[in-house]
mmCIF file of C-alpha atoms in Angstrom:
data_model
loop_
_atom_site.group_PDB
_atom_site.id
_atom_site.type_symbol
_atom_site.label_atom_id
_atom_site.label_comp_id
_atom_site.label_asym_id
_atom_site.label_seq_id
_atom_site.Cartn_x
_atom_site.Cartn_y
_atom_site.Cartn_z
ATOM 1 C CA GLN I 268 4.888 -1.520 72.699
ATOM 2 C CA SER I 269 4.969 -4.495 70.792
ATOM 3 C CA VAL I 270 7.193 -4.297 67.426
ATOM 4 C CA LEU I 271 6.637 -8.012 66.626
ATOM 5 C CA THR I 272 3.419 -8.765 64.835
ATOM 6 C CA GLN I 273 1.579 -11.734 65.390
ATOM 7 C CA PRO I 274 -1.877 -12.853 64.499
ATOM 8 C CA PRO I 275 -4.685 -12.426 67.209
ATOM 9 C CA SER I 276 -5.785 -15.684 66.917
ATOM 10 C CA VAL I 277 -5.891 -19.224 65.498
ATOM 11 C CA SER I 278 -7.771 -22.450 66.122
ATOM 12 C CA GLY I 279 -7.908 -26.135 65.128
ATOM 13 C CA ALA I 280 -9.053 -29.107 65.816
ATOM 14 C CA PRO I 281 -7.517 -31.925 67.864
ATOM 15 C CA GLY I 282 -4.904 -33.521 66.028
ATOM 16 C CA GLN I 283 -4.367 -30.804 63.356
ATOM 17 C CA ARG I 284 -1.275 -28.756 62.635
ATOM 18 C CA VAL I 285 -1.467 -24.890 63.395
ATOM 19 C CA THR I 286 1.088 -22.137 63.018
ATOM 20 C CA ILE I 287 1.848 -18.847 64.235
ATOM 21 C CA SER I 288 3.820 -16.083 62.742
ATOM 22 C CA CYS I 289 6.001 -13.528 64.215
ATOM 23 C CA THR I 290 6.791 -10.482 61.810
ATOM 24 C CA GLY I 291 9.844 -8.141 62.755
ATOM 25 C CA SER I 292 11.954 -6.208 60.994
ATOM 26 C CA SER I 293 15.448 -5.668 59.962
ATOM 27 C CA SER I 294 16.579 -3.959 63.583
ATOM 28 C CA ASN I 295 15.347 -7.031 65.215
ATOM 29 C CA ILE I 296 14.540 -10.697 63.753
ATOM 30 C CA GLY I 297 16.130 -9.496 60.705
ATOM 31 C CA ALA I 298 19.503 -8.163 62.316
ATOM 32 C CA GLY I 299 19.946 -11.855 63.071
ATOM 33 C CA TYR I 300 18.858 -12.016 66.732
ATOM 34 C CA ASP I 301 17.444 -15.173 67.910
ATOM 35 C CA VAL I 302 13.447 -15.579 68.326
ATOM 36 C CA HIS I 303 12.159 -17.200 71.370
ATOM 37 C CA TRP I 304 8.697 -18.490 72.051
ATOM 38 C CA TYR I 305 6.749 -18.570 75.250
ATOM 39 C CA GLN I 306 3.481 -20.013 76.213
ATOM 40 C CA GLN I 307 0.788 -18.424 78.824
ATOM 41 C CA LEU I 308 -1.814 -20.873 80.240
ATOM 42 C CA PRO I 309 -4.778 -18.830 81.536
ATOM 43 C CA GLY I 310 -3.806 -16.835 84.826
ATOM 44 C CA THR I 311 -0.067 -18.332 85.078
ATOM 45 C CA ALA I 312 3.130 -16.723 83.974
ATOM 46 C CA PRO I 313 4.498 -17.185 80.742
ATOM 47 C CA LYS I 314 6.847 -20.338 80.219
ATOM 48 C CA LEU I 315 9.565 -20.880 77.497
ATOM 49 C CA LEU I 316 8.491 -22.990 75.072
ATOM 50 C CA ILE I 317 11.482 -22.407 72.232
ATOM 51 C CA TYR I 318 14.543 -20.735 72.513
ATOM 52 C CA GLY I 319 17.108 -19.509 69.996
ATOM 53 C CA ASN I 320 14.693 -19.974 67.242
ATOM 54 C CA SER I 321 14.298 -23.858 67.057
ATOM 55 C CA ASN I 322 15.290 -25.347 70.379
ATOM 56 C CA ARG I 323 13.116 -26.812 72.750
ATOM 57 C CA PRO I 324 13.997 -26.695 76.513
ATOM 58 C CA SER I 325 13.829 -29.911 78.594
ATOM 59 C CA GLY I 326 10.306 -31.154 79.093
ATOM 60 C CA VAL I 327 8.795 -29.385 76.053
ATOM 61 C CA PRO I 328 6.882 -31.876 73.727
ATOM 62 C CA ASP I 329 8.454 -32.314 70.280
ATOM 63 C CA ARG I 330 4.746 -31.367 68.970
ATOM 64 C CA PHE I 331 6.232 -27.670 69.466
ATOM 65 C CA SER I 332 8.744 -26.596 66.574
ATOM 66 C CA GLY I 333 10.140 -23.082 65.615
ATOM 67 C CA SER I 334 11.782 -21.402 62.706
ATOM 68 C CA LYS I 335 13.367 -18.489 61.529
ATOM 69 C CA SER I 336 13.741 -16.922 58.023
ATOM 70 C CA GLY I 337 14.346 -13.340 57.425
ATOM 71 C CA THR I 338 12.524 -10.803 59.406
ATOM 72 C CA SER I 339 9.896 -13.168 60.468
ATOM 73 C CA ALA I 340 9.738 -16.476 62.720
ATOM 74 C CA SER I 341 7.094 -19.131 63.012
ATOM 75 C CA LEU I 342 5.901 -21.602 65.789
ATOM 76 C CA ALA I 343 4.472 -24.632 64.522
ATOM 77 C CA ILE I 344 2.045 -26.875 66.740
ATOM 78 C CA THR I 345 1.524 -30.541 65.426
ATOM 79 C CA GLY I 346 -1.037 -32.865 66.844
ATOM 80 C CA LEU I 347 -2.975 -30.150 68.591
ATOM 81 C CA GLN I 348 -4.272 -31.140 71.863
ATOM 82 C CA ALA I 349 -6.864 -29.431 74.429
ATOM 83 C CA GLU I 350 -3.884 -28.599 76.846
ATOM 84 C CA ASP I 351 -2.458 -26.598 74.043
ATOM 85 C CA GLU I 352 -5.056 -23.904 74.298
ATOM 86 C CA ALA I 353 -3.170 -20.701 75.564
ATOM 87 C CA ASP I 354 -1.677 -17.566 74.496
ATOM 88 C CA TYR I 355 1.434 -17.631 72.871
ATOM 89 C CA TYR I 356 4.220 -14.744 72.574
ATOM 90 C CA CYS I 357 7.313 -14.524 70.119
ATOM 91 C CA GLN I 358 10.478 -12.499 71.853
ATOM 92 C CA SER I 359 13.577 -11.101 70.344
ATOM 93 C CA TYR I 360 15.815 -8.091 70.651
ATOM 94 C CA ASP I 361 16.558 -4.802 68.901
ATOM 95 C CA SER I 362 19.746 -3.319 67.615
ATOM 96 C CA SER I 363 20.359 -1.805 71.189
ATOM 97 C CA LEU I 364 19.662 -5.204 72.579
ATOM 98 C CA GLN I 365 16.501 -4.364 74.458
ATOM 99 C CA GLY I 366 14.017 -7.056 74.175
ATOM 100 C CA VAL I 367 10.772 -7.155 72.470
ATOM 101 C CA PHE I 368 7.910 -8.994 72.729
ATOM 102 C CA GLY I 369 4.870 -10.156 69.953
ATOM 103 C CA THR I 370 1.560 -8.772 69.992
ATOM 104 C CA GLY I 371 0.398 -12.223 71.166
ATOM 105 C CA THR I 372 -1.738 -15.174 69.634
ATOM 106 C CA LYS I 373 -4.533 -16.602 71.245
ATOM 107 C CA VAL I 374 -4.579 -20.660 70.191
ATOM 108 C CA THR I 375 -8.187 -22.084 70.476
ATOM 109 C CA VAL I 376 -8.592 -25.838 70.152
ATOM 110 C CA LEU I 377 -12.059 -26.415 68.602
ATOM 111 C CA GLN Z 13 16.061 -25.022 91.672
ATOM 112 C CA ILE Z 14 15.485 -21.669 90.436
ATOM 113 C CA THR Z 15 12.688 -19.384 91.608
ATOM 114 C CA LEU Z 16 11.823 -15.802 91.699
ATOM 115 C CA LYS Z 17 9.173 -13.934 93.482
ATOM 116 C CA GLU Z 18 8.125 -10.142 93.178
ATOM 117 C CA SER Z 19 6.986 -7.979 95.807
ATOM 118 C CA GLY Z 20 5.968 -4.374 96.212
ATOM 119 C CA PRO Z 21 2.657 -2.269 96.702
ATOM 120 C CA THR Z 22 -0.759 -3.573 95.029
ATOM 121 C CA LEU Z 23 -2.023 -0.235 94.621
ATOM 122 C CA VAL Z 24 -0.034 3.260 93.874
ATOM 123 C CA LYS Z 25 -1.629 6.539 93.405
ATOM 124 C CA PRO Z 26 -1.161 8.553 89.784
ATOM 125 C CA THR Z 27 2.267 10.402 89.848
ATOM 126 C CA GLN Z 28 3.642 8.385 92.459
ATOM 127 C CA THR Z 29 6.832 6.128 92.322
ATOM 128 C CA LEU Z 30 6.520 2.531 92.252
ATOM 129 C CA THR Z 31 9.500 0.203 93.640
ATOM 130 C CA LEU Z 32 9.225 -3.679 93.136
ATOM 131 C CA THR Z 33 11.671 -6.045 94.349
ATOM 132 C CA CYS Z 34 12.205 -9.551 92.689
ATOM 133 C CA THR Z 35 13.896 -11.719 95.345
ATOM 134 C CA PHE Z 36 15.273 -15.010 93.829
ATOM 135 C CA SER Z 37 17.149 -18.243 94.830
ATOM 136 C CA GLY Z 38 19.201 -20.988 92.952
ATOM 137 C CA PHE Z 39 21.267 -18.693 91.168
ATOM 138 C CA SER Z 40 23.576 -15.826 91.781
ATOM 139 C CA LEU Z 41 23.831 -12.521 89.979
ATOM 140 C CA SER Z 42 27.493 -12.451 90.481
ATOM 141 C CA THR Z 43 27.816 -15.359 88.043
ATOM 142 C CA SER Z 44 29.166 -14.657 84.385
ATOM 143 C CA GLY Z 45 26.368 -14.363 82.039
ATOM 144 C CA VAL Z 46 23.404 -14.299 84.736
ATOM 145 C CA GLY Z 47 20.766 -11.459 84.456
ATOM 146 C CA VAL Z 48 17.266 -10.717 85.492
ATOM 147 C CA GLY Z 49 14.686 -8.676 83.750
ATOM 148 C CA TRP Z 50 11.224 -7.118 84.425
ATOM 149 C CA ILE Z 51 8.222 -7.505 81.845
ATOM 150 C CA ARG Z 52 4.615 -6.452 82.486
ATOM 151 C CA GLN Z 53 1.242 -7.209 81.231
ATOM 152 C CA PRO Z 54 -1.574 -5.166 81.339
ATOM 153 C CA PRO Z 55 -4.977 -7.121 81.961
ATOM 154 C CA GLY Z 56 -5.959 -8.860 78.689
ATOM 155 C CA LYS Z 57 -3.083 -7.627 76.923
ATOM 156 C CA ALA Z 58 0.355 -8.683 75.573
ATOM 157 C CA LEU Z 59 3.827 -8.798 77.357
ATOM 158 C CA GLU Z 60 6.077 -5.741 77.425
ATOM 159 C CA TRP Z 61 9.796 -5.849 78.056
ATOM 160 C CA LEU Z 62 10.626 -3.440 80.558
ATOM 161 C CA ALA Z 63 14.400 -3.783 81.729
ATOM 162 C CA LEU Z 64 17.017 -6.114 82.276
ATOM 163 C CA ILE Z 65 20.375 -6.205 84.511
ATOM 164 C CA TYR Z 66 23.489 -8.478 84.034
ATOM 165 C CA TRP Z 67 25.752 -9.889 86.443
ATOM 166 C CA ASP Z 68 28.330 -7.126 85.369
ATOM 167 C CA ASP Z 69 25.934 -4.205 85.845
ATOM 168 C CA ASP Z 70 24.988 -3.638 82.374
ATOM 169 C CA LYS Z 71 21.689 -2.367 82.376
ATOM 170 C CA ARG Z 72 18.990 -2.408 79.456
ATOM 171 C CA TYR Z 73 15.755 -0.311 79.037
ATOM 172 C CA SER Z 74 12.846 -0.158 76.918
ATOM 173 C CA PRO Z 75 13.219 2.926 74.818
ATOM 174 C CA SER Z 76 9.853 4.027 75.487
ATOM 175 C CA LEU Z 77 10.040 3.906 79.403
ATOM 176 C CA LYS Z 78 13.718 4.606 79.894
ATOM 177 C CA SER Z 79 13.286 8.229 81.409
ATOM 178 C CA ARG Z 80 10.971 6.775 83.946
ATOM 179 C CA LEU Z 81 12.859 2.983 85.066
ATOM 180 C CA THR Z 82 15.724 2.172 87.138
ATOM 181 C CA ILE Z 83 16.840 -1.230 87.707
ATOM 182 C CA THR Z 84 19.597 -2.130 90.290
ATOM 183 C CA LYS Z 85 20.895 -5.429 92.129
ATOM 184 C CA ASP Z 86 21.662 -6.199 95.445
ATOM 185 C CA THR Z 87 23.825 -9.132 94.852
ATOM 186 C CA SER Z 88 24.406 -9.824 98.538
ATOM 187 C CA LYS Z 89 20.573 -9.936 99.114
ATOM 188 C CA ASN Z 90 19.815 -11.845 96.012
ATOM 189 C CA GLN Z 91 17.239 -9.202 94.995
ATOM 190 C CA VAL Z 92 16.608 -6.715 91.861
ATOM 191 C CA VAL Z 93 14.744 -3.661 92.388
ATOM 192 C CA LEU Z 94 12.587 -1.735 89.714
ATOM 193 C CA THR Z 95 11.648 1.597 90.078
ATOM 194 C CA MET Z 96 9.155 3.510 87.824
ATOM 195 C CA THR Z 97 8.345 6.985 88.454
ATOM 196 C CA ASN Z 98 5.199 9.230 87.537
ATOM 197 C CA MET Z 99 2.796 6.214 87.645
ATOM 198 C CA ASP Z 100 -0.334 6.365 85.372
ATOM 199 C CA PRO Z 101 -3.536 4.210 85.389
ATOM 200 C CA VAL Z 102 -2.178 2.889 82.096
ATOM 201 C CA ASP Z 103 0.671 1.320 83.746
ATOM 202 C CA THR Z 104 -1.848 -0.925 85.647
ATOM 203 C CA ALA Z 105 -0.536 -4.435 84.908
ATOM 204 C CA THR Z 106 1.104 -7.704 86.497
ATOM 205 C CA TYR Z 107 4.701 -7.113 86.681
ATOM 206 C CA TYR Z 108 6.914 -10.123 86.166
ATOM 207 C CA CYS Z 109 10.663 -10.695 86.687
ATOM 208 C CA ALA Z 110 12.758 -13.387 85.213
ATOM 209 C CA HIS Z 111 15.834 -15.152 85.141
ATOM 210 C CA THR Z 112 18.166 -15.125 81.908
ATOM 211 C CA VAL Z 113 21.517 -16.245 81.156
ATOM 212 C CA GLU Z 114 24.016 -15.521 78.001
ATOM 213 C CA MET Z 115 25.285 -18.603 76.996
ATOM 214 C CA ALA Z 116 25.790 -19.176 73.117
ATOM 215 C CA THR Z 117 24.137 -15.985 72.472
ATOM 216 C CA ILE Z 118 23.969 -12.320 73.620
ATOM 217 C CA THR Z 119 20.166 -12.373 73.275
ATOM 218 C CA PRO Z 120 19.015 -15.298 75.668
ATOM 219 C CA PRO Z 121 15.326 -16.060 76.760
ATOM 220 C CA PHE Z 122 13.837 -15.457 80.193
ATOM 221 C CA ASP Z 123 13.842 -19.288 80.985
ATOM 222 C CA TYR Z 124 12.608 -18.808 84.808
ATOM 223 C CA TRP Z 125 9.963 -16.436 85.642
ATOM 224 C CA GLY Z 126 8.295 -15.385 88.957
ATOM 225 C CA GLN Z 127 4.678 -15.513 89.498
ATOM 226 C CA GLY Z 128 3.896 -12.033 89.089
ATOM 227 C CA THR Z 129 2.718 -9.360 91.181
ATOM 228 C CA LEU Z 130 -0.821 -7.029 89.940
ATOM 229 C CA VAL Z 131 -0.064 -3.510 90.639
ATOM 230 C CA THR Z 132 -2.967 -1.388 90.192
ATOM 231 C CA VAL Z 133 -2.604 2.584 89.496
ATOM 232 C CA SER Z 134 -5.768 4.257 90.943
ATOM 233 C CA SER Z 135 -6.304 7.548 93.172
#
């Protein structure tokens, strides 16, 4: 049961910038808990893309960036590339420190 | 190098209990801050957070599934076991285990994931 809401899909042409929103509530994102983002390529396990709202693990291109404000967070992909076509999920925690995932967003490169 | 691998039955019958094992290497569940979680994904659907166990045996469960889930660890075997009772066809999903570690935050990400194992619930 996802309690973080994401748009089902976003699309953009190569080179463009796309953003994915992740909307929560005062019991999760709004409570100050970190938001993390994962990229899931078709048929593979999710991969950590952004942690702690805006930090990139080693090896993740700086085309990916994250931000958080209030009860929402966003993932931005600048300079969109064909290899970025994947599903993206946000994740946070609720007031009982149980994890919650977003509904997921499919990114299509036109 | 951290690796995790899920194992267990690929097919279970409705009402049965599912037992999944996550066998890992490259870290120890006796190290302060380290945890292993379980996440599942029904075919074509979103990820769902299930449970998490930390080095100090602190356990967290999804509120909606708490009555059906049990997570345990065997530090000597480098394994974490998840049991889910009263399985139903809606529980058909790929089940993943993943590594996490509390460092600067009490709400850490899953930084390493297993490949996942597909469990089908059908009579």
